[in-house]
Short mmCIF file of C-alpha atoms in Angstrom, two decimals:
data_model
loop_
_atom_site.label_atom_id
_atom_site.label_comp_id
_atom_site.label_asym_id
_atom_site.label_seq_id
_atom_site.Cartn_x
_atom_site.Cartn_y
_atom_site.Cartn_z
CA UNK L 899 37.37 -36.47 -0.48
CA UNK L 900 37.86 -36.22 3.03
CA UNK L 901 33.95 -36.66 4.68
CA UNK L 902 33.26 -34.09 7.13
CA UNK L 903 33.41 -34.47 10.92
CA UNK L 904 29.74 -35.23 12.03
CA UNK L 905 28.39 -32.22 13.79
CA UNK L 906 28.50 -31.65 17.85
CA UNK L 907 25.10 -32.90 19.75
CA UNK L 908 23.52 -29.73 20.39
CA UNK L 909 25.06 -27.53 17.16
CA UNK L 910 23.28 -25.61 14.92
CA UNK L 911 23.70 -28.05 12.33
CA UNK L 912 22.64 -30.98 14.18
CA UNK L 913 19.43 -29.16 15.02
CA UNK L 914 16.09 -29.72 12.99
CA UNK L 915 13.85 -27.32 12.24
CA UNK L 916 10.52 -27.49 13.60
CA UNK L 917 7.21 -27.14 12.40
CA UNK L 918 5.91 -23.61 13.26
CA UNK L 919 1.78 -23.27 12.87
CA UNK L 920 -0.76 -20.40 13.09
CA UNK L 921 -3.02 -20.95 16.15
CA UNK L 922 -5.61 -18.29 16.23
CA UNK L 923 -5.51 -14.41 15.51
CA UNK L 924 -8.08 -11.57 16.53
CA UNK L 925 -8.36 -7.67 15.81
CA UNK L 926 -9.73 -4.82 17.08
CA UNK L 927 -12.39 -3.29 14.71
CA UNK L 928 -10.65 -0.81 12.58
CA UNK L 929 -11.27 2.96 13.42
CA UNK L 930 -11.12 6.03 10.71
CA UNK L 931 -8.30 7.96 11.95
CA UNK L 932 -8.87 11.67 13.64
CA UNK L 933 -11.06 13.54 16.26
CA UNK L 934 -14.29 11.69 15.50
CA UNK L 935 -12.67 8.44 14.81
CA UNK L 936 -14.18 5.49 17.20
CA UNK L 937 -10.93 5.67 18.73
CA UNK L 938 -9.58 9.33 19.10
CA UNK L 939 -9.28 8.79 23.26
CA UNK L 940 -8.45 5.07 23.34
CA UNK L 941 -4.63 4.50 23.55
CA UNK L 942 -3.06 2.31 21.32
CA UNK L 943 -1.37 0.32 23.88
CA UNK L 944 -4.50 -0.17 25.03
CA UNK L 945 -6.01 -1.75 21.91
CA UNK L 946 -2.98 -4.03 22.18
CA UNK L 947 -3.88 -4.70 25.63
CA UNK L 948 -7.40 -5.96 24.14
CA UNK L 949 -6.00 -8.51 21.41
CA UNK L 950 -3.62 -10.09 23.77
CA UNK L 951 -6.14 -10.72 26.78
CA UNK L 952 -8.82 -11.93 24.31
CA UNK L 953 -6.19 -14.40 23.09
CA UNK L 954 -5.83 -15.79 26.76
CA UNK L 955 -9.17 -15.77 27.06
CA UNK L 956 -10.15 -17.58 24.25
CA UNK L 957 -7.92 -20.13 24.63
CA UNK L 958 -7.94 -21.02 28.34
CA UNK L 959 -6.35 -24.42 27.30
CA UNK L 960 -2.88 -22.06 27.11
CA UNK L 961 -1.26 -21.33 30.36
CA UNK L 962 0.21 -18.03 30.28
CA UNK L 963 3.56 -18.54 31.73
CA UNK L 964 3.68 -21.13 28.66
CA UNK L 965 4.07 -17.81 26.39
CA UNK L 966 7.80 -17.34 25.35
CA UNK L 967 7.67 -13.71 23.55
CA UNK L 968 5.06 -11.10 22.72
CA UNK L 969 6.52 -9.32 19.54
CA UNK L 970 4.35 -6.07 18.84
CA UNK L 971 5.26 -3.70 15.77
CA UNK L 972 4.45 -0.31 14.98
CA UNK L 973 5.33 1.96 12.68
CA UNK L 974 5.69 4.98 14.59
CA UNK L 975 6.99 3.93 18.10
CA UNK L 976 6.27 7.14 20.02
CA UNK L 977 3.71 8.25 23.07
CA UNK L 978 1.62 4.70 23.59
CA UNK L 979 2.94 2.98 20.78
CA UNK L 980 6.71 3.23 22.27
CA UNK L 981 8.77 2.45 25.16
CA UNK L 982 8.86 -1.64 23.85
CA UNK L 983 5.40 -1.96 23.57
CA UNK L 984 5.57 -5.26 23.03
CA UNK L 985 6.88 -5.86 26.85
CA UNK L 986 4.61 -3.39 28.31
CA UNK L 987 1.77 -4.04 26.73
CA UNK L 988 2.44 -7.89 27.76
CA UNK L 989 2.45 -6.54 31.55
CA UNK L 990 -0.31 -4.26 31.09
CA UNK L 991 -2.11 -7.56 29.46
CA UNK L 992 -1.82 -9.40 32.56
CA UNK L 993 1.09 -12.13 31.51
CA UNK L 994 3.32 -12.75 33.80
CA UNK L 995 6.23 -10.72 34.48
CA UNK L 996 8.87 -13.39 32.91
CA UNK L 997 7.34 -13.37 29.65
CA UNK L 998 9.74 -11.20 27.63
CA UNK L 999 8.73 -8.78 24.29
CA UNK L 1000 10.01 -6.04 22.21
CA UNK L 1001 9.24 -3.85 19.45
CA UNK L 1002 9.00 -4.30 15.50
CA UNK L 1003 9.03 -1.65 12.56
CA UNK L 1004 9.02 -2.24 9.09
CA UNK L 1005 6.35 0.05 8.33
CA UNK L 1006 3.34 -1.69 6.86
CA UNK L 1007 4.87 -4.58 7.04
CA UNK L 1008 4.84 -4.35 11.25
CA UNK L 1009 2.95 -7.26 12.05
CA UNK L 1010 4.26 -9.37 9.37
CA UNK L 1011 7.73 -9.20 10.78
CA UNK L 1012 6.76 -10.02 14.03
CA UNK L 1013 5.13 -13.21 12.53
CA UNK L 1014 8.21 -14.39 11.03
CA UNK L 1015 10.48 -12.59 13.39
CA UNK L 1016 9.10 -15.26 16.21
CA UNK L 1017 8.54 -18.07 13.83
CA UNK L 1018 11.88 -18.31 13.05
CA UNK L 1019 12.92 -18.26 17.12
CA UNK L 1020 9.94 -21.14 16.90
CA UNK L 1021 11.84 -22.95 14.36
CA UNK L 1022 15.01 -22.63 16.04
CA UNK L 1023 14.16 -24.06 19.00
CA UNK L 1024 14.58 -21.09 21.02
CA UNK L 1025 10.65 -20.44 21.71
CA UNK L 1026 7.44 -22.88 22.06
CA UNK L 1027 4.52 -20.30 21.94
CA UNK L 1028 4.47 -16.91 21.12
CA UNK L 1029 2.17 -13.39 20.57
CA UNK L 1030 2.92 -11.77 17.48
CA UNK L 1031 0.61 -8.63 16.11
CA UNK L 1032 0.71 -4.56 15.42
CA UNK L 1033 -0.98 -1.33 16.06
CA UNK L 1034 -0.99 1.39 14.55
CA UNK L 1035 -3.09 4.86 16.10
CA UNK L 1036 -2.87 6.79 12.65
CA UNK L 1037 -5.26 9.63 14.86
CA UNK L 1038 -2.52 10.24 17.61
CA UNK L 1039 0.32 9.42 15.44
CA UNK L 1040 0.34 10.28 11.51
CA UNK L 1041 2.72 8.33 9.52
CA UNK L 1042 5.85 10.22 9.67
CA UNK L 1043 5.91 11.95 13.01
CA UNK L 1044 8.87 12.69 14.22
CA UNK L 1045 11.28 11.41 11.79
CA UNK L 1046 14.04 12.95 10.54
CA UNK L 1047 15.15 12.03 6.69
CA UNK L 1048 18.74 11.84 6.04
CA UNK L 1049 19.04 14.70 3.47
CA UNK L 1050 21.79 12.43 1.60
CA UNK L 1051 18.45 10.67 0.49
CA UNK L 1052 17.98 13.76 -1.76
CA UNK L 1053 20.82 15.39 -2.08
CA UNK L 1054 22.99 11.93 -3.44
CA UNK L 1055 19.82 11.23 -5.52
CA UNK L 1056 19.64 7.82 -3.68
CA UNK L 1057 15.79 7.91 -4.37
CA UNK L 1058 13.21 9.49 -6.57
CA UNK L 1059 11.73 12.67 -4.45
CA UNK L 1060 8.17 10.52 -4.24
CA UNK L 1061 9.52 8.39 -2.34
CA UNK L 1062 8.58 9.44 1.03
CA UNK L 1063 5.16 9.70 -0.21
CA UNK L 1064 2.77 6.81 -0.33
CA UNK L 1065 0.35 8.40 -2.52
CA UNK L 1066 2.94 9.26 -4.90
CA UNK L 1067 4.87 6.10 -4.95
CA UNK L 1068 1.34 4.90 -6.46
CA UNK L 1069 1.10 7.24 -9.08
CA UNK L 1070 4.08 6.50 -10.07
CA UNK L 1071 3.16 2.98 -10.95
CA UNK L 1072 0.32 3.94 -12.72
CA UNK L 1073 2.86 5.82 -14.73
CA UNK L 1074 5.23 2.83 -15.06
CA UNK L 1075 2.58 -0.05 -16.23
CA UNK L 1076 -0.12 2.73 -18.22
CA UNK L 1077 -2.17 -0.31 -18.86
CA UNK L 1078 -3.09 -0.23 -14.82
CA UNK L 1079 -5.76 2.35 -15.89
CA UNK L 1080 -7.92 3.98 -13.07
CA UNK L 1081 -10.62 2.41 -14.20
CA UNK L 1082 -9.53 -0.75 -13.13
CA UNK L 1083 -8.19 0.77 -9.83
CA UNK L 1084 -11.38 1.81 -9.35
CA UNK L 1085 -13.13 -1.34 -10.15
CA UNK L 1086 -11.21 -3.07 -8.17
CA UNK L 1087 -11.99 -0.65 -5.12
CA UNK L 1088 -15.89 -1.10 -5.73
CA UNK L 1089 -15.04 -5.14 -5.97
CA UNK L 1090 -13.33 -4.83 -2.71
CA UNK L 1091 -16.11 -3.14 -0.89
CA UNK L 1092 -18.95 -5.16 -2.61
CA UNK L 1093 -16.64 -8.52 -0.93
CA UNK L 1094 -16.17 -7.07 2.40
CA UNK L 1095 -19.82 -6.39 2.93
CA UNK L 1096 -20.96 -9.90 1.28
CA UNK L 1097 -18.83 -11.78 3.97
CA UNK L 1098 -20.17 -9.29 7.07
CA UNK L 1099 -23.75 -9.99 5.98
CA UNK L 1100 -22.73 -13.85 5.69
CA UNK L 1101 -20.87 -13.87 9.12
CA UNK L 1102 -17.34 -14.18 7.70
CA UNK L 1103 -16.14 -11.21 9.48
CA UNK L 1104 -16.59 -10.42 12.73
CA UNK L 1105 -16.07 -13.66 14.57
CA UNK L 1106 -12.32 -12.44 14.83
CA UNK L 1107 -13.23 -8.80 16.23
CA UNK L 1108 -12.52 -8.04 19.74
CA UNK L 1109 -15.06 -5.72 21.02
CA UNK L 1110 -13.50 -2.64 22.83
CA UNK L 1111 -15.56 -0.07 25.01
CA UNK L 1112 -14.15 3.31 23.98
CA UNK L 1113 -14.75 7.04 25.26
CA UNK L 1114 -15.55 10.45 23.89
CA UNK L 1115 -15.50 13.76 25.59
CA UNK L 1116 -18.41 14.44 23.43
CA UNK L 1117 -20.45 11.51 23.35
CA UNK L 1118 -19.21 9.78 26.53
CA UNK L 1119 -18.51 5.60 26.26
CA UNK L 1120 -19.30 3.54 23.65
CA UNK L 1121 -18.50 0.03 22.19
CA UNK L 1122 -16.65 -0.32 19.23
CA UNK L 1123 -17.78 -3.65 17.86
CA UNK L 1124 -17.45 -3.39 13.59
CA UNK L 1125 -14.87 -1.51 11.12
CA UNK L 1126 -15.86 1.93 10.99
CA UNK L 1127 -14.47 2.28 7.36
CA UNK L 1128 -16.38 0.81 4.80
CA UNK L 1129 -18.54 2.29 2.80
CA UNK L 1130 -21.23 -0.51 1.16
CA UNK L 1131 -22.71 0.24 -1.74
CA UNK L 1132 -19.77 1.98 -3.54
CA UNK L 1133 -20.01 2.01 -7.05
CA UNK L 1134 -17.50 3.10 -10.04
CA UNK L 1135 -19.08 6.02 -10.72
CA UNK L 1136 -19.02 7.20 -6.71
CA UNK L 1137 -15.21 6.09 -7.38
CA UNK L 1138 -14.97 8.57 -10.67
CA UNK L 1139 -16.39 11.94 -8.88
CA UNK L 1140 -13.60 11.92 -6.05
CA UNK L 1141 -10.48 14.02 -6.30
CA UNK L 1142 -6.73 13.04 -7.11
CA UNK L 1143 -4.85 14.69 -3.73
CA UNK L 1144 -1.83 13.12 -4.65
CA UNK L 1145 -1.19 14.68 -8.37
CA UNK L 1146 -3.46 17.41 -10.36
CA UNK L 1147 -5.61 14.63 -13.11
CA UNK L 1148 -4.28 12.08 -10.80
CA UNK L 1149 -5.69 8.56 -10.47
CA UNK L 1150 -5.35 7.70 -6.85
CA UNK L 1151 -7.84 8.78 -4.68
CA UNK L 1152 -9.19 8.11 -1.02
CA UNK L 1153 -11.75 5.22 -2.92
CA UNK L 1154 -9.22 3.15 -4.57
CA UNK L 1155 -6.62 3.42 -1.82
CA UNK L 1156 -6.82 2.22 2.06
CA UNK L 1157 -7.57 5.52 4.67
CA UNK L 1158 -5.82 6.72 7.59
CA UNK L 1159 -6.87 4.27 10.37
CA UNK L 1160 -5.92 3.41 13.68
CA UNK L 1161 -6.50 -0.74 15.03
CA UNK L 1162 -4.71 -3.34 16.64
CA UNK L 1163 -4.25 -7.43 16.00
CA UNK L 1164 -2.64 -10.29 17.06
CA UNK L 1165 -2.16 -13.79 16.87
CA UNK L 1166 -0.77 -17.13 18.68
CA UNK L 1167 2.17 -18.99 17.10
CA UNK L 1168 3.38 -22.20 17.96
CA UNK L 1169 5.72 -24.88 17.47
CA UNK L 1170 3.41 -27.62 15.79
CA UNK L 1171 3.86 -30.97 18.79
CA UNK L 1172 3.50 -28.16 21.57
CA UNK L 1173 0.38 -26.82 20.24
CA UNK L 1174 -1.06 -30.46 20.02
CA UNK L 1175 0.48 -31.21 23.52
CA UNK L 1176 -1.68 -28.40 24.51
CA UNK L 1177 -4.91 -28.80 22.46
CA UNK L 1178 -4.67 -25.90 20.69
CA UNK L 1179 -6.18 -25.46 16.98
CA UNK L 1180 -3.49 -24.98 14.19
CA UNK L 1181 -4.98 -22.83 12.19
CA UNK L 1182 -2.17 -23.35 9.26
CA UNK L 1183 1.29 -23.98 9.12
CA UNK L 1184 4.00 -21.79 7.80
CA UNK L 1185 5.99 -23.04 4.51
CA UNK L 1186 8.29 -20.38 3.79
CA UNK L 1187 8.70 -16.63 3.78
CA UNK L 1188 10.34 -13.66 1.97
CA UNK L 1189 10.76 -9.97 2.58
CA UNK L 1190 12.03 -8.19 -0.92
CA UNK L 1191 13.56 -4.88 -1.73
CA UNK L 1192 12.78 -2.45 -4.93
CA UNK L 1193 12.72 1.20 -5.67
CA UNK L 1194 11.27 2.77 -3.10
CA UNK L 1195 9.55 5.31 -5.55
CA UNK L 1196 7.54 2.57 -7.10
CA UNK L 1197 7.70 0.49 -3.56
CA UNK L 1198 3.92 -0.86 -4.50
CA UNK L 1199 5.73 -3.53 -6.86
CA UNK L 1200 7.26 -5.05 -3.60
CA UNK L 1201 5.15 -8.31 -3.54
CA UNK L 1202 6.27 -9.34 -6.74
CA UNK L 1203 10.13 -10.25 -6.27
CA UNK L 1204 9.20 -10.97 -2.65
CA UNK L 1205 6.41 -14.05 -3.53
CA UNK L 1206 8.78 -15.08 -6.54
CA UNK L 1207 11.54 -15.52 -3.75
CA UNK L 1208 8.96 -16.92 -1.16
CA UNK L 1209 8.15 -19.58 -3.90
CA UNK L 1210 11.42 -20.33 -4.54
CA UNK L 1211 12.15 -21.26 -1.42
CA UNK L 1212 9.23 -23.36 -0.98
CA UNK L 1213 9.75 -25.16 -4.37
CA UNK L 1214 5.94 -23.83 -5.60
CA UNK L 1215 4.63 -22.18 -8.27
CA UNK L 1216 1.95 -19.77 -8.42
CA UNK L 1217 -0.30 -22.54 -10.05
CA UNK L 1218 -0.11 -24.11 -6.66
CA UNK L 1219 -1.41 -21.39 -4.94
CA UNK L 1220 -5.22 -21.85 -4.23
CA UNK L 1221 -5.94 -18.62 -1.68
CA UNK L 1222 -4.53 -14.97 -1.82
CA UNK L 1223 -4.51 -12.51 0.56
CA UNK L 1224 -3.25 -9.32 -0.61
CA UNK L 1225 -2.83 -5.80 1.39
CA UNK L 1226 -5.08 -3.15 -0.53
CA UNK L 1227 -3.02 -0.36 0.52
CA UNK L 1228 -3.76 1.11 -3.09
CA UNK L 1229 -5.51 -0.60 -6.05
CA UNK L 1230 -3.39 -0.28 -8.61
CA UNK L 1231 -0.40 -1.93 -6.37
CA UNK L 1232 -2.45 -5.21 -6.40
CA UNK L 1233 -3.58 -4.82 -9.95
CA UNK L 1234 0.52 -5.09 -10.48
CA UNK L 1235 0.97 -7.91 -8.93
CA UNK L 1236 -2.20 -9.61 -10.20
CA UNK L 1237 -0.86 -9.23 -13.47
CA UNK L 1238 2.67 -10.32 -13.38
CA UNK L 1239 1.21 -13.58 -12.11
CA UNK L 1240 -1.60 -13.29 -14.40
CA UNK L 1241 -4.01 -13.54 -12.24
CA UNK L 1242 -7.40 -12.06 -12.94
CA UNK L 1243 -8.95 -8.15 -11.74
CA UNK L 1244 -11.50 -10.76 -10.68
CA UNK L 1245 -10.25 -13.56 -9.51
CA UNK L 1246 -12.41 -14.89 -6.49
CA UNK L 1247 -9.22 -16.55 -5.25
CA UNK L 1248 -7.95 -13.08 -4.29
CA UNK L 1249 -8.96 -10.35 -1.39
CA UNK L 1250 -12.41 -13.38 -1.13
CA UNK L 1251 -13.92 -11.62 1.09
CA UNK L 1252 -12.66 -8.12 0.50
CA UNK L 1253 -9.52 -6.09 1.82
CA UNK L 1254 -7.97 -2.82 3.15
CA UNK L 1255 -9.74 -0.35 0.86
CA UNK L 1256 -12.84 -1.75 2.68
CA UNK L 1257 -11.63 -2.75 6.06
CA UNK L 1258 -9.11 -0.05 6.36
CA UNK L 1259 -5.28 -0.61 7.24
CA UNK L 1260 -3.52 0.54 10.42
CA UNK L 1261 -0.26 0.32 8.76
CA UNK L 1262 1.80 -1.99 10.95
CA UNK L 1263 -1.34 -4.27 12.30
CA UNK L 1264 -2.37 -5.50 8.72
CA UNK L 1265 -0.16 -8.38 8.15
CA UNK L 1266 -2.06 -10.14 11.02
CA UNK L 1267 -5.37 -9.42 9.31
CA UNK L 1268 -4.43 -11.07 6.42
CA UNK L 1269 -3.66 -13.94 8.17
CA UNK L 1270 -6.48 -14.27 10.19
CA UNK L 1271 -8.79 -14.00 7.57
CA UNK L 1272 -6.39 -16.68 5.23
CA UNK L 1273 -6.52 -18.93 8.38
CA UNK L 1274 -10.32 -18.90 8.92
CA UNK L 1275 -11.01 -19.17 4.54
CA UNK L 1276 -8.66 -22.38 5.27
CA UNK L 1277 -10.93 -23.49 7.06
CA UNK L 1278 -13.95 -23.67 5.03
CA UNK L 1279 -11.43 -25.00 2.11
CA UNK L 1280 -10.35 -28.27 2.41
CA UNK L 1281 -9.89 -28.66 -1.46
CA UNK L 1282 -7.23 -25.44 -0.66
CA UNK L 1283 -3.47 -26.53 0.31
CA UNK L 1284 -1.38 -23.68 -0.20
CA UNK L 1285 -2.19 -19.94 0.49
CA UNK L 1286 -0.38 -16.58 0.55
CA UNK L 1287 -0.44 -13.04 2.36
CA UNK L 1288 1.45 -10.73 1.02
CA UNK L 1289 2.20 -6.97 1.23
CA UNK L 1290 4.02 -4.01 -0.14
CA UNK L 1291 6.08 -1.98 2.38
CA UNK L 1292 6.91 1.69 2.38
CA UNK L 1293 10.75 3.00 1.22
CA UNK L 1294 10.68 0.07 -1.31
CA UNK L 1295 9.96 -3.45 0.16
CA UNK L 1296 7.67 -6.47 -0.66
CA UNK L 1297 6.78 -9.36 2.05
CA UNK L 1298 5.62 -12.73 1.39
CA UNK L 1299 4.04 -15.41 3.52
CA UNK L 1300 3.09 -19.00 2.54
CA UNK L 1301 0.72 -21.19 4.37
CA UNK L 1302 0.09 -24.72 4.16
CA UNK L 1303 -3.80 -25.94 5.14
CA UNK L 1304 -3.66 -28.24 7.97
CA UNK L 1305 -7.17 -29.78 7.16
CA UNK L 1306 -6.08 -29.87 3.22
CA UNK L 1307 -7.94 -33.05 1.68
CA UNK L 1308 -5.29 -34.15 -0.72
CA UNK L 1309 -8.01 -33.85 -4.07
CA UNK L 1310 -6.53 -30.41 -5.49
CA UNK L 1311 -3.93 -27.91 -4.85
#
């Protein structure tokens, strides 16, 4: 065998990859989409504008010309959440002028992307530091505006008619695993909000929020300064007495499924040396990461093949995984993937301190939350050393991100 040449200083191959970590991430509060949401006047370039200077200002140790990229996603890029908002909102933001950005989309999935989108440029060698985040102004822009279906979808039966319909795409796995009763949806939902107000009232969330003042025509300026969401106190039988928009004796209903909101996030990602040249805090560092596809009509199954993949690549199982944090954009697509992996309804290694049915989800900004939250659990979890967040994605997608704990104490998994 003839050995190969040994590759050119400076090649891909000779290249290795580098260590990409989490720094910090922060969010708007989450609004209720519509004219008497919190933020019905605020542009969402604007709220973007709010993540990325309280970034900078939270972490004066960064110098902004030190920022590489600023990748912002959103799911419908029109009005203030187009023309490349992640460039102009890095302008509008103050950063200087040769700090470059773009756009994202992959639906919910937005902010994800942009995670992974950057880490990999991190990894690569072709960035040191970058922003990465999402908005999404559900009130000025409802999912679907302006798009234009290719009737081939339809008419060459290349998906299921649902498909284009979040709400139905979740039926339809309650009709595809019966056992995913609405019951369980439902107690799940009540779970979820019971969580999320345990870990306000405890301090767990809020630290990340960045406060923005907001005005109304009506009630003149306020400060938005907590999700406006939740509802506390929820119980199963609140859950049983709503109705079923999506099908006549459905089981989805605005309880066990996230609402119509409208919120921003972001985060700082760095090569691992450069953030300690710097002093800043790493957070947790990225293992591996997989985006999946599946039928779009039953896209809620999407985290399954993508964590299986994800895991794969990392050479885990799900036995090593001590933290979940799983998008609630409708019960009974977590209750799937809970129980492929048979994980317990319960399981207070999952959604710890509640998710999206509680906190709302702004469609491409949510992959961020889960990581901020994930980040900050890490830190009060030593005993934890791997964690996931992971996500189903509208027209049939799954995406999976593992995370290593940086302060991991080497007496568990």
């Amino acid at each position: 065998m003839v050995a190969p040449a040994p590759a050119k200083p400076g090649s891909a191959s000779a290249r290795a990859v580098r260590d990409v970590v989490f720094v910090d991430g922060v969010r708007t509060p989450f609004g209720k989409a519509g004219a008497k949401g919190i933020y019905a006047e605020t542009r969402a370039d604007d709220l973007v504008v709010k993540v990325i200077r309280e970034l900078l200002r939270r972490h004066p140790e960064l110098p902004p010309e030190r920022v590489d990229e600023v990748a912002i996603a959103a799911t419908t890029q029109i009005g203030d959440q187009g023309l490349t908002i992640g460039r102009t909102a890095a302008l509008l933001a103050g950063l200087p002028k040769s700090v470059p950005g773009y756009a994202v989309d992959r639906m919910c999935a937005g902010a994800m992307t942009a995670v992974t989108t950057v880490a990999g440029g991190i990894a690569f060698g072709a960035y040191d530091i970058a922003i990465a985040g999402g908005v999404e102004h559900m009130g000025r822009h409802p999912m679907g505006e302006g798009v234009d279906p290719n009737p081939r979808f339809l008419a060459d039966r290349l998906v299921d008619t649902s498909a284009l319909v979040m709400g139905q795409t979740a039926e339809n796995l309650h009709d595809r695993f019966p056992h995913l009763t609405k019951a369980r949806t439902d107690a799940f939902a009540a779970t979820s909000q019971a969580r999320y107000d345990a870990a306000v009232k405890a301090g767990k969330i809020g630290p990340e929020f960045v406060t923005v003042a907001t005005r109304s025509t009506e009630h003149g300026w306020g400060l938005a300064s907590a999700d406006e969401p939740p509802r506390p106190g929820t119980t199963v039988e609140d859950l049983g007495k709503l109705k079923t928009p999506f099908r006549p004796h459905g089981r989805i209903t605005a309880g066990n499924a996230a609402g119509l909101n409208d919120g921003a996030t972001g985060c700082i990602l760095a090569e691992e040396e450069t953030a300690r040249e710097l002093g800043l805090p790493i957070g947790m560092r990225l293992v591996a990461y997989s985006f999946a596809g599946v039928e779009p009509e039953v896209m809620g199954v999407g985290p399954v093949p993508a964590t299986e993949k994800a895991l794969k690549i990392a050479g885990l199982s799900i036995e090593d995984i001590g933290l979940f944090e799983v998008n609630e954009a409708f019960a009974v697509q977590v209750l799937a993937f809970l129980d492929h992996f048979g994980i317990a309804d319960d399981d207070p290694r999952v959604n710890q301190w509640g998710g999206a049915i509680a906190t709302g989800h702004p469609l491409a900004s949510s992959g961020v939350r889960l990581m901020t939250q994930l980040s900050r659990q890490f830190a009060e979890r030593p005993d934890v050393r791997y964690g996931i967040t992971t996500m189903c994605i509208g027209i049939g997608m799954g995406g999976t991100v593992i995370w290593e704990n940086p302060l991991w104490n080497g007496e568990s998994k």
